[in-house]
Amino acid sequence: MTDIALKLFDNMYYLVSMVLFIIGFHTMLTHSNLIKKVIGMNVMDTAVFLFFVSTGYVAGGVAPIIEPGVEQTYINPLPTALILTGIVVAVSVTAFALALIVKLYHHYGTIDAEEIMRIRSTE
Amino acid sequence: MTTAMNIIQGHSPALIVVTFLLFSYLMPVLDSWKKNWCATLAIAAHVLALFFTGILAWQVFTTGTVTYHMGNWPPPWGIEFVIDYLAIFMLTTITVVSLLILIFATKDLGHELKAQVSSWYYTLYLLLVGAMIGLAITNDFFNMFVFMEIAAISACGIIAIKEDKECVEASFKYLILSAVGTGCVLLSVAMLYMVTGHLNFTFAAEALVPALELYPNNILVALALFSAGFIVKAALFPLHVWLPDAHSSAPSPSSAILSGLVIKIYAYAYLKLLLKVFPGDIFSMVPIYDMILILASLSIFFGSLFAIVQEDIKRMLAFSSIAQIGYVFLGIGLANQAGLTGGILHIFNHALMKAMLFLSAGAIIYCTGIRNIDQLKGIGAKMPLVMGVFAVGAMSMVGIPTTNGFISKLYLALGTLDAGKPFYLGVILVSSFLNVIYYFPIVINAFFGEPGEEPENDIPVKKLPLEMSIPLVILAAGILFFGIFPRHMLILVERAVAIF
C-alpha cells in the first residue's frame, strides 16, 4: 500500500495532470453553460501541457543555459518549447469559442446549451 | 532561371504549404484595396499548388520517396516532410477537388454571404486547404498537432461565417468536440514522447519496438487516445454528433470541402499512424482492427438509417457522409491489400461524389431556394443539368458499375473475403440497398414526379452561372471516368499500399 502511495508521490505531476484532465473533460461535456464548457476546455488543455512539460523534467535539473566549465544536469527543453506553441493554439481556440458565444447570446438570448436546444426545437 | 528551377524542385514540399498560407494572408490586405482580385488569387494559389504537386509526383515516380527537412535541420531534431505515393494521392485529391469547389464558390458566396466577409472566406478556405496539405505530408507529431488545430479553427470559421443561428451553434459544437479530439491527440503524443524521446514518425516507430516491451501500458493508452481523437475528428458513428449540424448549415462550398476532404484527412492521418508508427506487436495485444471494423459497420448502418428520415437535402447528404467515412475505416480495419486499396481509393472517390452532391444541392438552393426534399418533385425539368449530375452522384453512391463508387466497393468487398470476414460483405451490400432507399427517390421524383399545385412550385428558377455548372460537370465526368478507367488511380493507390 505504502509502495503504491510512494510511487504515486514520485510521479505526482503525472497524477495531478490526469486528475486535471478528467476534471476538464467532465466539465466540458456535462455542463450546459457554454462559458463553463470553455473553461473546462482550458483546464483540459492545461492538464495536457502540464503532462507534456513534466515529461521533460529531470530531478534537480536547471534550464539548459550552458556555462563553460560548470557541470550540471539540464532539463529537456524541447517539451517546454513545444508547449509554448500549444499555449498559443489554446488561447486562439478560446478566443474563437468566446466570440462564438457572444454571437450565440445575440441570437438566442442565453448561454445555456439546453436552453438553446429547447429554443431550436420549438422553432 | 536554372537556380529558380532548382529552388522550386528542391523546396516544393514546403512551398506547397507556404503558397496557401501566403495567399490566405494576402486576402485581408486585398480586401480593402482590390476586392475583386481575391477570388482570382485564391484560384491562382490552387493552380500553383497543383504545379508543385505535379513536380512532387514526377519526383516520386522517378526517384522514389521525397523527404524535406525544414530549415535544413535533419530529423530527429528538425521537422521532416515525407512525400510518398500515399501523400501524392492525398495531395492530388485535395488540390483538385478544392480547386473545383473554389471555382463554384466564387459565384455561390455572393448569394450566401454578406458582401463584406466574402474575401475573408478565401482566407479561411486557403488556410484550411494549406493545413490539410500539411497534415498529408508531415512526418512529425507536433507539426501534425499544429496543422490539426489550424484545420479545426478554419473549418469552424467557414461554418460560422454565415453568422445565422444554426451556423454559429453548429460551429461551436464542432469547436468543442474537435478540442476534445486534439486534446486527446496531444496527450497521446506526450505519452509516446515519454517512452521514445522522438517526435519524428520514423524515429518514434523504431524506438517503439523496444519500448513496447518496457512500457506496454503507456503505448496502449496512447493508441486509445489517438483512436478516440481521430474518430471524433473523422466523425465515425458514436462520435459523429457534431457533423450533421455543421455540414448542413454551412454555406454549400464549405459543406462540400468539409464532407469531401476534411473528415477524410483525419482518417488518412490515423491510417498513417497505425501502419507506420505503432509496432505490429501491439495489434496482438489489443484487437484495434476489430474495433475499427465494428465502429465502421455501425457508422455505415446508422448513417444510412438516419439519412433516410431526413427532410432537408443537405442534412441527408451530411448523414450520408457518416456512412461513407465508415467505408474508409472499413478499409483501414480490414488491413489487407485489397481492403486498404478500397478504403484509400474511397477517399478519392467519395471526395469527388460528395463534393459534387453538396455542390449540386447548393446549385438547387441558389436557383430555387428549395432545401426540402419533398419540394424537389419535377425539378429535373427546370434544372436538367444539376439533377443530371446529381443522378450520376447518386448512382455512384449506390455503387452501380461504370461509376467510381463501384470500384472502391468492389475492392472493399474483395478485402472482406480475403480477410475471411464475409459478415462485412453483408454490411456493404445492405448499405448499398439503404443508399438506394434515400438517393433514388430524389432522382426519380425530380425527373418523373408530378409537381404539386402548391404555390411554391411556381417560384422563378434563376439561371445557373457558368462558374457553377463547370465544376459540377467536371466532377460528374470524373466520377464516370474513374469508374470506367480506374487503372490510373489504382496504380497510384496500389503503390501506396505496397509500402505497408
Coordinates of C-alpha atoms in Angstrom, one line a residue:
Chain A
M1 CA 0.0 0.0 0.0
T2 CA 2.7 2.5 1.0
D3 CA 4.6 1.2 -2.0
I4 CA 1.9 2.4 -4.4
A5 CA 1.5 5.7 -2.5
L6 CA 5.2 6.3 -2.8
K7 CA 5.2 5.6 -6.5
L8 CA 2.3 7.9 -7.0
F9 CA 4.1 10.6 -5.0
D10 CA 7.1 10.1 -7.2
N11 CA 5.0 10.7 -10.3
M12 CA 2.9 13.4 -8.8
Y13 CA 3.0 15.6 -11.9
Y14 CA 1.5 12.9 -14.0
L15 CA -1.1 12.0 -11.4
V16 CA -2.2 15.7 -11.0
S17 CA -2.3 16.2 -14.7
M18 CA -4.5 13.2 -15.2
V19 CA -6.9 14.3 -12.4
L20 CA -7.0 17.8 -14.1
F21 CA -7.6 16.2 -17.5
I22 CA -10.6 14.3 -16.2
I23 CA -12.0 17.4 -14.3
G24 CA -11.7 19.4 -17.5
F25 CA -13.1 16.7 -19.7
H26 CA -16.1 16.2 -17.3
T27 CA -16.8 19.9 -17.1
M28 CA -16.6 20.3 -20.9
L29 CA -19.0 17.5 -21.6
T30 CA -21.6 17.7 -18.8
H31 CA -22.1 21.4 -18.0
S32 CA -24.7 23.1 -20.1
N33 CA -23.3 26.6 -19.5
L34 CA -21.2 27.4 -22.6
I35 CA -18.7 29.5 -20.7
K36 CA -18.1 26.6 -18.3
K37 CA -17.6 24.4 -21.3
V38 CA -14.8 26.8 -22.5
I39 CA -13.3 26.8 -19.0
G40 CA -13.4 23.0 -19.0
M41 CA -11.6 23.0 -22.3
N42 CA -8.9 25.2 -20.9
V43 CA -8.5 23.1 -17.8
M44 CA -8.1 20.0 -20.0
D45 CA -5.6 21.8 -22.3
T46 CA -3.6 22.9 -19.2
A47 CA -3.6 19.3 -17.9
V48 CA -2.1 18.1 -21.2
F49 CA 0.5 20.9 -21.1
L50 CA 1.5 20.1 -17.6
F51 CA 1.8 16.4 -18.5
F52 CA 3.9 17.3 -21.6
V53 CA 6.2 19.7 -19.8
S54 CA 6.8 17.2 -16.9
T55 CA 8.0 14.6 -19.3
G56 CA 11.0 16.8 -20.0
Y57 CA 11.7 17.5 -16.3
V58 CA 14.8 16.0 -14.7
A59 CA 15.0 16.0 -10.9
G60 CA 17.5 18.7 -9.9
G61 CA 17.9 19.9 -13.5
V62 CA 18.2 23.5 -14.4
A63 CA 17.3 25.4 -17.6
P64 CA 19.8 24.5 -20.4
I65 CA 21.9 27.6 -20.4
I66 CA 25.4 26.2 -20.8
E67 CA 28.1 27.9 -18.7
P68 CA 31.6 26.8 -19.7
G69 CA 33.3 24.8 -17.1
V70 CA 30.3 24.1 -14.9
E71 CA 29.0 20.5 -14.8
Q72 CA 25.2 20.5 -14.3
T73 CA 22.2 18.4 -15.1
Y74 CA 19.8 20.1 -17.5
I75 CA 16.2 19.6 -18.1
N76 CA 14.9 18.7 -21.6
P77 CA 13.9 22.0 -23.2
L78 CA 12.1 20.5 -26.2
P79 CA 8.7 19.8 -24.4
T80 CA 8.7 23.3 -23.0
A81 CA 9.3 24.9 -26.4
L82 CA 6.5 22.8 -27.9
I83 CA 4.1 23.7 -25.2
L84 CA 4.7 27.4 -25.8
T85 CA 3.2 26.7 -29.2
G86 CA 0.4 24.6 -27.6
I87 CA -0.5 27.5 -25.3
V88 CA -0.8 29.9 -28.3
V89 CA -3.1 27.5 -30.0
A90 CA -5.2 27.0 -26.9
V91 CA -5.5 30.8 -26.5
S92 CA -6.7 31.3 -30.1
V93 CA -9.2 28.4 -29.8
T94 CA -10.5 30.0 -26.6
A95 CA -10.8 33.4 -28.2
F96 CA -12.7 32.0 -31.1
A97 CA -15.0 30.0 -28.8
L98 CA -15.8 33.1 -26.7
A99 CA -16.5 35.1 -29.9
L100 CA -19.0 32.4 -31.0
I101 CA -20.6 32.5 -27.5
V102 CA -21.2 36.3 -28.0
K103 CA -22.9 35.6 -31.3
L104 CA -24.9 32.8 -29.7
Y105 CA -26.1 35.2 -27.0
H106 CA -27.1 37.7 -29.6
H107 CA -29.2 35.1 -31.4
Y108 CA -30.7 33.2 -28.6
G109 CA -30.5 35.5 -25.6
T110 CA -29.0 32.8 -23.4
I111 CA -25.7 30.9 -23.0
D112 CA -27.2 27.7 -21.7
A113 CA -26.8 24.8 -24.2
E114 CA -30.0 23.1 -23.1
E115 CA -32.0 26.3 -23.3
I116 CA -30.6 26.8 -26.9
M117 CA -31.6 23.2 -27.7
R118 CA -35.1 23.9 -26.4
I119 CA -35.5 27.2 -28.4
R120 CA -34.3 25.4 -31.5
S121 CA -36.7 22.5 -31.2
T122 CA -39.7 24.8 -30.7
E123 CA -38.9 26.8 -33.7
Chain B
M1 CA 16.4 30.7 -64.3
T2 CA 18.1 27.4 -63.5
T3 CA 18.5 28.5 -59.9
A4 CA 14.8 29.3 -59.7
M5 CA 14.0 25.9 -61.1
N6 CA 16.4 24.3 -58.5
I7 CA 14.7 26.2 -55.7
I8 CA 11.3 25.1 -56.9
Q9 CA 12.3 21.5 -57.3
G10 CA 14.2 21.3 -54.0
H11 CA 11.7 23.1 -51.9
S12 CA 8.3 22.2 -53.4
P13 CA 7.2 20.3 -50.3
A14 CA 7.5 23.4 -48.2
L15 CA 6.4 25.8 -51.0
I16 CA 3.1 24.0 -51.4
V17 CA 2.1 24.8 -47.8
V18 CA 3.7 28.2 -47.9
T19 CA 1.7 29.1 -51.1
F20 CA -1.6 28.6 -49.3
L21 CA -0.5 30.4 -46.1
L22 CA 0.9 33.3 -48.0
F23 CA -2.1 33.8 -50.3
S24 CA -4.5 33.4 -47.4
Y25 CA -2.9 36.3 -45.5
L26 CA -2.9 38.4 -48.7
M27 CA -6.7 38.3 -48.9
P28 CA -7.4 40.6 -45.9
V29 CA -4.9 43.1 -47.4
L30 CA -6.5 43.0 -50.8
D31 CA -10.0 43.2 -49.3
S32 CA -9.6 46.9 -48.7
W33 CA -7.8 47.6 -51.9
K34 CA -8.7 45.4 -54.9
K35 CA -11.7 43.4 -53.7
N36 CA -12.4 41.6 -56.9
W37 CA -8.9 40.1 -57.1
C38 CA -9.5 37.9 -54.2
A39 CA -11.3 35.1 -56.0
T40 CA -8.8 35.1 -58.8
L41 CA -5.8 35.0 -56.4
A42 CA -7.3 32.1 -54.5
I43 CA -7.6 30.2 -57.7
A44 CA -4.1 31.2 -58.6
A45 CA -2.9 29.7 -55.3
H46 CA -4.6 26.4 -56.2
V47 CA -3.0 26.4 -59.6
L48 CA 0.4 27.0 -58.1
A49 CA -0.2 24.2 -55.6
L50 CA -1.2 21.9 -58.5
F51 CA 2.0 22.8 -60.2
F52 CA 4.1 21.9 -57.1
T53 CA 2.0 18.7 -56.7
G54 CA 2.9 17.8 -60.3
I55 CA 6.6 18.4 -59.6
L56 CA 6.4 16.2 -56.5
A57 CA 4.5 13.5 -58.3
W58 CA 7.1 13.5 -61.0
Q59 CA 9.9 13.3 -58.4
V60 CA 8.2 10.5 -56.5
F61 CA 7.5 8.5 -59.6
T62 CA 11.1 8.8 -60.9
T63 CA 13.3 8.8 -57.8
G64 CA 11.1 7.4 -55.0
T65 CA 10.1 8.9 -51.7
V66 CA 11.0 12.6 -51.3
T67 CA 12.0 13.9 -47.9
Y68 CA 12.3 17.5 -47.0
H69 CA 14.0 18.9 -43.9
M70 CA 12.5 22.2 -42.6
G71 CA 15.3 24.8 -42.3
N72 CA 17.8 22.1 -43.2
W73 CA 17.7 20.6 -39.7
P74 CA 17.9 16.8 -40.2
P75 CA 15.4 14.6 -38.5
P76 CA 15.4 13.6 -35.1
W77 CA 15.7 17.3 -34.4
G78 CA 14.0 19.2 -37.2
I79 CA 10.6 18.8 -38.8
E80 CA 10.5 16.5 -41.7
F81 CA 8.1 16.3 -44.6
V82 CA 7.8 12.9 -46.3
I83 CA 6.1 12.6 -49.7
D84 CA 5.5 9.0 -50.8
Y85 CA 2.9 7.6 -53.1
L86 CA 0.2 7.8 -50.4
A87 CA 0.9 11.5 -49.8
I88 CA 0.9 12.2 -53.6
F89 CA -2.5 10.5 -53.7
M90 CA -3.8 12.7 -50.9
L91 CA -2.2 15.9 -52.4
T92 CA -3.8 15.3 -55.8
T93 CA -7.2 14.6 -54.2
I94 CA -7.0 17.8 -52.0
T95 CA -5.8 20.2 -54.6
V96 CA -8.0 19.1 -57.5
V97 CA -11.2 18.8 -55.5
S98 CA -10.7 22.0 -53.6
L99 CA -9.9 23.9 -56.8
L100 CA -13.2 22.8 -58.3
I101 CA -15.1 23.7 -55.1
L102 CA -13.4 27.1 -55.1
I103 CA -14.5 27.8 -58.7
F104 CA -18.1 27.0 -57.6
A105 CA -17.7 29.2 -54.5
T106 CA -16.7 32.3 -56.4
K107 CA -20.3 32.7 -57.6
D108 CA -22.2 31.0 -54.8
L109 CA -20.6 33.1 -52.0
G110 CA -22.1 36.3 -53.2
H111 CA -25.5 34.6 -52.8
E112 CA -24.9 33.1 -49.4
L113 CA -22.6 35.5 -47.5
K114 CA -22.7 39.2 -46.7
A115 CA -20.6 41.2 -49.2
Q116 CA -18.0 42.4 -46.6
V117 CA -17.0 38.9 -45.5
S118 CA -16.6 37.2 -48.9
S119 CA -12.9 37.9 -49.1
W120 CA -12.4 36.7 -45.6
Y121 CA -13.9 33.5 -46.6
Y122 CA -11.0 32.9 -49.0
T123 CA -8.6 33.5 -46.1
L124 CA -10.2 30.7 -44.1
Y125 CA -10.6 28.4 -47.1
L126 CA -6.9 28.7 -48.1
L127 CA -5.8 28.2 -44.5
L128 CA -7.9 25.1 -44.3
V129 CA -6.5 23.6 -47.5
G130 CA -3.0 24.5 -46.5
A131 CA -3.4 22.8 -43.2
M132 CA -4.8 19.7 -44.8
I133 CA -1.9 19.6 -47.2
G134 CA 0.5 20.0 -44.2
L135 CA -1.3 17.1 -42.5
A136 CA -0.9 15.0 -45.6
I137 CA 2.9 15.3 -45.9
T138 CA 4.1 15.9 -42.3
N139 CA 6.2 13.3 -40.6
D140 CA 6.3 14.9 -37.2
F141 CA 3.9 14.5 -34.3
F142 CA 3.9 18.1 -33.1
N143 CA 3.7 19.6 -36.5
M144 CA 0.7 17.3 -37.1
F145 CA -1.0 18.7 -34.0
V146 CA -0.4 22.3 -35.1
F147 CA -1.9 21.6 -38.6
M148 CA -4.8 19.8 -36.9
E149 CA -5.6 22.9 -34.9
I150 CA -5.3 25.2 -37.9
A151 CA -7.6 23.0 -39.8
A152 CA -10.1 22.9 -36.9
I153 CA -10.2 26.6 -36.4
S154 CA -10.5 27.5 -40.1
A155 CA -13.1 24.7 -40.6
C156 CA -15.2 26.2 -37.7
G157 CA -14.7 29.6 -39.3
I158 CA -16.1 28.6 -42.7
I159 CA -19.1 27.2 -40.9
A160 CA -19.8 30.2 -38.7
I161 CA -19.1 32.8 -41.4
K162 CA -22.8 32.9 -42.4
E163 CA -23.5 34.2 -38.8
D164 CA -27.0 32.9 -38.7
K165 CA -28.4 31.0 -35.7
E166 CA -27.8 27.4 -36.9
C167 CA -24.3 28.0 -38.2
V168 CA -23.0 29.6 -35.0
E169 CA -24.4 26.9 -32.9
A170 CA -23.1 24.1 -35.1
S171 CA -19.7 25.7 -35.3
F172 CA -19.5 26.0 -31.5
K173 CA -20.4 22.3 -31.1
Y174 CA -17.8 21.4 -33.7
L175 CA -15.2 23.6 -32.0
I176 CA -15.7 22.0 -28.5
L177 CA -15.7 18.4 -29.9
S178 CA -12.7 19.0 -32.0
A179 CA -10.9 20.5 -29.0
V180 CA -11.6 17.2 -27.2
G181 CA -10.1 15.4 -30.2
T182 CA -6.9 17.4 -30.4
G183 CA -6.6 17.3 -26.6
C184 CA -6.6 13.5 -26.8
V185 CA -4.1 13.5 -29.7
L186 CA -1.7 15.9 -27.9
L187 CA -1.9 13.8 -24.7
S188 CA -1.0 10.7 -26.7
V189 CA 1.8 12.5 -28.4
A190 CA 3.1 13.2 -24.9
M191 CA 2.8 9.6 -23.9
L192 CA 4.7 8.4 -26.9
Y193 CA 7.3 11.2 -26.4
M194 CA 7.8 10.0 -22.8
V195 CA 8.8 6.5 -23.9
T196 CA 10.6 7.2 -27.2
G197 CA 12.0 10.7 -26.9
H198 CA 11.2 11.3 -30.5
L199 CA 8.6 13.3 -32.3
N200 CA 9.6 12.1 -35.8
F201 CA 7.3 9.3 -37.0
T202 CA 10.2 7.2 -38.4
F203 CA 12.4 7.5 -35.3
A204 CA 9.5 7.1 -33.0
A205 CA 8.4 3.9 -34.8
E206 CA 12.0 2.5 -34.4
A207 CA 12.1 3.4 -30.7
L208 CA 8.6 2.0 -30.1
V209 CA 9.6 -1.6 -30.8
P210 CA 11.8 -2.0 -27.7
A211 CA 9.6 0.5 -25.8
L212 CA 6.6 -1.8 -26.2
E213 CA 8.4 -4.5 -24.0
L214 CA 9.2 -2.0 -21.3
Y215 CA 6.1 0.3 -21.2
P216 CA 3.2 -1.6 -22.8
N217 CA 0.6 0.3 -20.9
N218 CA 1.9 3.7 -21.9
I219 CA 1.7 2.8 -25.6
L220 CA -1.7 1.2 -25.3
V221 CA -3.1 4.3 -23.7
A222 CA -1.5 6.4 -26.4
L223 CA -3.1 4.2 -29.1
A224 CA -6.5 4.5 -27.4
L225 CA -6.2 8.3 -27.2
F226 CA -5.1 8.6 -30.8
S227 CA -8.1 6.4 -31.8
A228 CA -10.5 8.5 -29.8
G229 CA -9.1 11.8 -31.1
F230 CA -9.1 10.8 -34.8
I231 CA -12.5 9.1 -34.6
V232 CA -14.1 12.3 -33.2
K233 CA -12.4 14.3 -35.9
A234 CA -13.4 11.9 -38.7
A235 CA -16.9 11.6 -37.3
L236 CA -17.2 7.9 -37.0
F237 CA -20.5 6.7 -35.6
P238 CA -20.8 7.1 -31.9
L239 CA -18.8 10.4 -32.0
H240 CA -20.4 11.9 -35.1
V241 CA -22.9 14.2 -33.3
W242 CA -21.2 17.4 -34.5
L243 CA -21.3 16.5 -38.2
P244 CA -24.9 16.7 -39.3
D245 CA -25.5 20.3 -38.0
A246 CA -22.1 21.5 -39.1
H247 CA -22.2 20.2 -42.6
S248 CA -25.8 21.0 -43.3
S249 CA -26.0 24.6 -42.0
A250 CA -22.7 25.8 -43.5
P251 CA -22.6 27.5 -46.9
S252 CA -22.6 24.9 -49.7
P253 CA -18.9 25.2 -50.7
S254 CA -18.0 24.8 -47.0
S255 CA -20.2 21.7 -46.8
A256 CA -18.6 20.3 -49.9
I257 CA -15.0 20.7 -48.6
L258 CA -15.8 19.6 -45.1
S259 CA -17.6 16.5 -46.2
G260 CA -15.4 15.8 -49.2
L261 CA -11.9 16.4 -47.8
V262 CA -11.7 17.5 -44.1
I263 CA -13.1 14.4 -42.4
K264 CA -11.1 12.2 -44.8
I265 CA -7.7 13.8 -43.9
Y266 CA -8.1 12.6 -40.3
A267 CA -8.9 9.0 -41.5
Y268 CA -5.7 9.2 -43.6
A269 CA -3.6 10.5 -40.7
Y270 CA -5.0 7.8 -38.5
L271 CA -4.1 5.2 -41.1
K272 CA -0.6 6.5 -41.4
L273 CA -0.1 6.4 -37.6
L274 CA -1.5 2.9 -37.3
L275 CA 0.6 1.4 -40.1
K276 CA 3.8 3.5 -39.9
V277 CA 4.3 4.3 -36.2
F278 CA 2.7 1.7 -34.0
P279 CA 4.7 -1.5 -33.8
G280 CA 2.9 -4.6 -35.3
D281 CA 3.1 -6.4 -32.0
I282 CA 0.6 -4.0 -30.4
F283 CA -2.2 -5.4 -32.6
S284 CA -1.9 -8.8 -31.0
M285 CA -2.3 -7.2 -27.6
V286 CA -5.5 -5.2 -28.4
P287 CA -8.0 -6.0 -31.2
I288 CA -7.9 -2.5 -32.5
Y289 CA -8.7 -3.5 -36.1
D290 CA -11.8 -5.4 -35.0
M291 CA -12.9 -2.4 -33.0
I292 CA -12.5 -0.2 -36.1
L293 CA -14.4 -2.7 -38.2
I294 CA -17.3 -2.7 -35.7
L295 CA -17.4 1.1 -35.4
A296 CA -17.2 1.4 -39.2
S297 CA -20.1 -1.1 -39.7
L298 CA -22.2 0.8 -37.1
S299 CA -21.3 4.0 -38.9
I300 CA -22.3 2.7 -42.3
F301 CA -25.5 1.3 -41.0
F302 CA -26.7 4.1 -38.7
G303 CA -25.5 6.9 -41.0
S304 CA -27.7 5.5 -43.8
L305 CA -30.7 4.9 -41.5
F306 CA -30.6 8.5 -40.2
A307 CA -30.2 9.8 -43.8
I308 CA -33.4 8.1 -44.8
V309 CA -35.6 10.0 -42.4
Q310 CA -34.1 13.5 -43.2
E311 CA -36.2 16.1 -45.0
D312 CA -33.5 18.6 -45.6
I313 CA -31.4 17.7 -48.6
K314 CA -28.1 18.9 -47.2
R315 CA -28.8 17.2 -43.8
M316 CA -29.4 14.0 -45.7
L317 CA -26.1 14.3 -47.5
A318 CA -24.4 15.0 -44.2
F319 CA -25.7 11.8 -42.7
S320 CA -24.6 10.0 -45.8
S321 CA -21.1 11.3 -45.2
I322 CA -21.1 9.5 -41.9
A323 CA -22.0 6.3 -43.7
Q324 CA -19.3 6.9 -46.3
I325 CA -16.5 7.6 -43.9
G326 CA -17.4 4.2 -42.5
Y327 CA -16.2 2.6 -45.8
V328 CA -12.8 4.3 -45.4
F329 CA -12.5 3.0 -41.9
L330 CA -13.7 -0.4 -43.0
G331 CA -10.8 -0.5 -45.4
I332 CA -8.4 0.5 -42.6
G333 CA -9.9 -2.1 -40.3
L334 CA -9.5 -4.9 -42.9
A335 CA -5.8 -4.1 -43.1
N336 CA -5.1 -6.3 -46.1
Q337 CA -4.0 -5.3 -49.6
A338 CA -7.4 -5.3 -51.2
G339 CA -9.2 -3.7 -48.3
L340 CA -6.7 -0.9 -47.9
T341 CA -6.8 -0.3 -51.6
G342 CA -10.6 0.0 -51.5
G343 CA -10.5 2.2 -48.4
I344 CA -7.9 4.6 -49.7
L345 CA -9.5 4.7 -53.1
H346 CA -12.8 5.6 -51.5
I347 CA -11.1 8.7 -50.0
F348 CA -10.7 10.0 -53.6
N349 CA -13.9 8.6 -54.9
H350 CA -16.1 9.9 -52.1
A351 CA -14.3 13.3 -52.3
L352 CA -15.5 13.6 -55.9
M353 CA -19.0 12.3 -55.2
K354 CA -19.8 14.1 -52.0
A355 CA -18.3 17.4 -53.2
M356 CA -20.4 17.1 -56.3
L357 CA -23.6 16.2 -54.5
F358 CA -23.2 19.1 -52.0
L359 CA -22.4 21.5 -54.8
S360 CA -25.5 20.4 -56.8
A361 CA -27.6 20.8 -53.6
G362 CA -26.0 24.2 -53.4
A363 CA -26.9 24.9 -57.0
I364 CA -30.5 23.9 -56.3
I365 CA -30.6 26.2 -53.3
Y366 CA -29.0 29.0 -55.4
C367 CA -31.5 28.7 -58.2
T368 CA -34.7 28.0 -56.4
G369 CA -34.2 28.3 -52.7
I370 CA -35.6 24.9 -52.1
R371 CA -33.9 22.7 -49.4
N372 CA -36.8 20.4 -48.6
I373 CA -36.6 17.0 -50.4
D374 CA -40.4 16.8 -50.8
Q375 CA -40.5 20.0 -52.8
L376 CA -37.9 18.8 -55.4
K377 CA -40.6 17.0 -57.4
G378 CA -40.4 17.8 -61.1
I379 CA -37.3 20.0 -60.6
G380 CA -35.5 17.9 -63.2
A381 CA -37.4 19.5 -66.0
K382 CA -36.4 23.0 -64.8
M383 CA -32.7 22.2 -64.0
P384 CA -31.8 19.2 -66.1
L385 CA -28.0 19.7 -65.8
V386 CA -27.9 19.9 -62.0
M387 CA -30.3 17.0 -61.5
G388 CA -28.5 15.0 -64.2
V389 CA -25.1 15.3 -62.3
F390 CA -27.0 14.6 -59.1
A391 CA -28.3 11.4 -60.6
V392 CA -24.7 10.4 -61.5
G393 CA -23.6 11.1 -58.0
A394 CA -26.5 9.1 -56.6
M395 CA -25.6 6.1 -58.8
S396 CA -22.0 6.3 -57.7
M397 CA -23.1 6.4 -54.0
V398 CA -25.1 3.2 -54.5
G399 CA -22.1 1.7 -56.4
I400 CA -23.6 1.0 -59.8
P401 CA -20.9 -0.2 -62.3
T402 CA -19.3 2.4 -64.6
T403 CA -19.3 4.8 -61.6
N404 CA -16.2 5.1 -59.4
G405 CA -18.2 4.2 -56.3
F406 CA -18.4 0.7 -57.7
I407 CA -14.7 0.3 -57.9
S408 CA -13.9 1.1 -54.3
K409 CA -16.8 -1.0 -53.1
L410 CA -15.6 -3.9 -55.2
Y411 CA -12.1 -3.7 -53.6
L412 CA -13.6 -3.4 -50.2
A413 CA -15.8 -6.5 -50.9
L414 CA -12.7 -8.4 -52.1
G415 CA -10.9 -7.3 -49.0
T416 CA -13.6 -8.7 -46.7
L417 CA -13.3 -12.0 -48.5
D418 CA -9.5 -12.0 -48.3
A419 CA -9.7 -11.3 -44.6
G420 CA -12.2 -14.1 -44.2
K421 CA -14.8 -11.8 -42.7
P422 CA -17.8 -12.3 -45.0
F423 CA -20.1 -10.6 -42.5
Y424 CA -18.7 -7.2 -43.5
L425 CA -19.5 -8.1 -47.2
G426 CA -23.1 -8.2 -45.9
V427 CA -22.7 -4.8 -44.3
I428 CA -21.5 -3.4 -47.7
L429 CA -24.5 -4.9 -49.5
V430 CA -27.1 -3.8 -47.0
S431 CA -25.7 -0.3 -47.0
S432 CA -25.9 -0.2 -50.8
F433 CA -29.6 -1.0 -50.6
L434 CA -30.0 1.6 -47.9
N435 CA -28.3 4.1 -50.2
V436 CA -30.8 3.2 -52.9
I437 CA -33.7 4.0 -50.5
Y438 CA -32.6 7.5 -49.8
Y439 CA -30.9 8.6 -53.1
F440 CA -33.1 7.2 -55.8
P441 CA -36.5 8.6 -54.7
I442 CA -35.0 12.1 -55.0
V443 CA -33.7 11.4 -58.6
I444 CA -36.9 9.6 -59.7
N445 CA -39.2 12.3 -58.2
A446 CA -37.1 15.1 -59.7
F447 CA -37.4 13.7 -63.2
F448 CA -40.7 11.8 -63.2
G449 CA -42.6 13.3 -60.2
E450 CA -45.6 15.5 -61.0
P451 CA -45.1 18.9 -59.3
G452 CA -47.9 19.6 -56.9
E453 CA -50.3 22.5 -57.1
E454 CA -48.7 24.4 -54.1
P455 CA -47.7 28.0 -54.8
E456 CA -44.0 27.4 -54.0
N457 CA -43.7 25.3 -57.2
D458 CA -44.1 28.5 -59.3
I459 CA -41.1 30.3 -57.9
P460 CA -38.9 31.5 -60.7
V461 CA -35.8 29.5 -61.4
K462 CA -32.6 31.5 -61.6
K463 CA -30.2 30.7 -64.3
L464 CA -27.1 28.8 -63.2
P465 CA -23.9 30.7 -63.9
L466 CA -21.2 29.1 -65.9
E467 CA -18.7 29.1 -63.0
M468 CA -21.1 26.9 -61.0
S469 CA -22.0 24.5 -63.7
I470 CA -18.4 23.8 -64.9
P471 CA -17.2 22.3 -61.6
L472 CA -20.3 20.1 -61.5
V473 CA -19.8 18.8 -65.0
I474 CA -16.1 18.2 -64.4
L475 CA -16.8 16.3 -61.1
A476 CA -19.5 14.2 -62.8
A477 CA -17.2 13.4 -65.7
G478 CA -14.5 12.4 -63.1
I479 CA -16.9 10.0 -61.4
L480 CA -17.7 8.3 -64.8
F481 CA -14.1 8.5 -66.0
F482 CA -12.6 6.8 -62.9
G483 CA -15.5 4.4 -62.9
I484 CA -14.8 3.2 -66.5
F485 CA -10.9 3.6 -66.4
P486 CA -10.0 3.1 -62.8
R487 CA -6.5 1.9 -63.8
H488 CA -4.8 5.3 -63.4
M489 CA -5.9 5.9 -59.8
L490 CA -5.4 2.2 -58.9
I491 CA -1.8 2.2 -59.9
L492 CA -1.1 5.0 -57.5
V493 CA -3.1 3.5 -54.7
E494 CA -1.6 0.1 -55.1
R495 CA 1.9 1.5 -55.0
A496 CA 0.9 3.5 -51.9
V497 CA -0.4 0.3 -50.2
A498 CA 2.6 -1.7 -51.2
I499 CA 4.8 0.1 -48.7
F500 CA 2.9 -1.2 -45.7

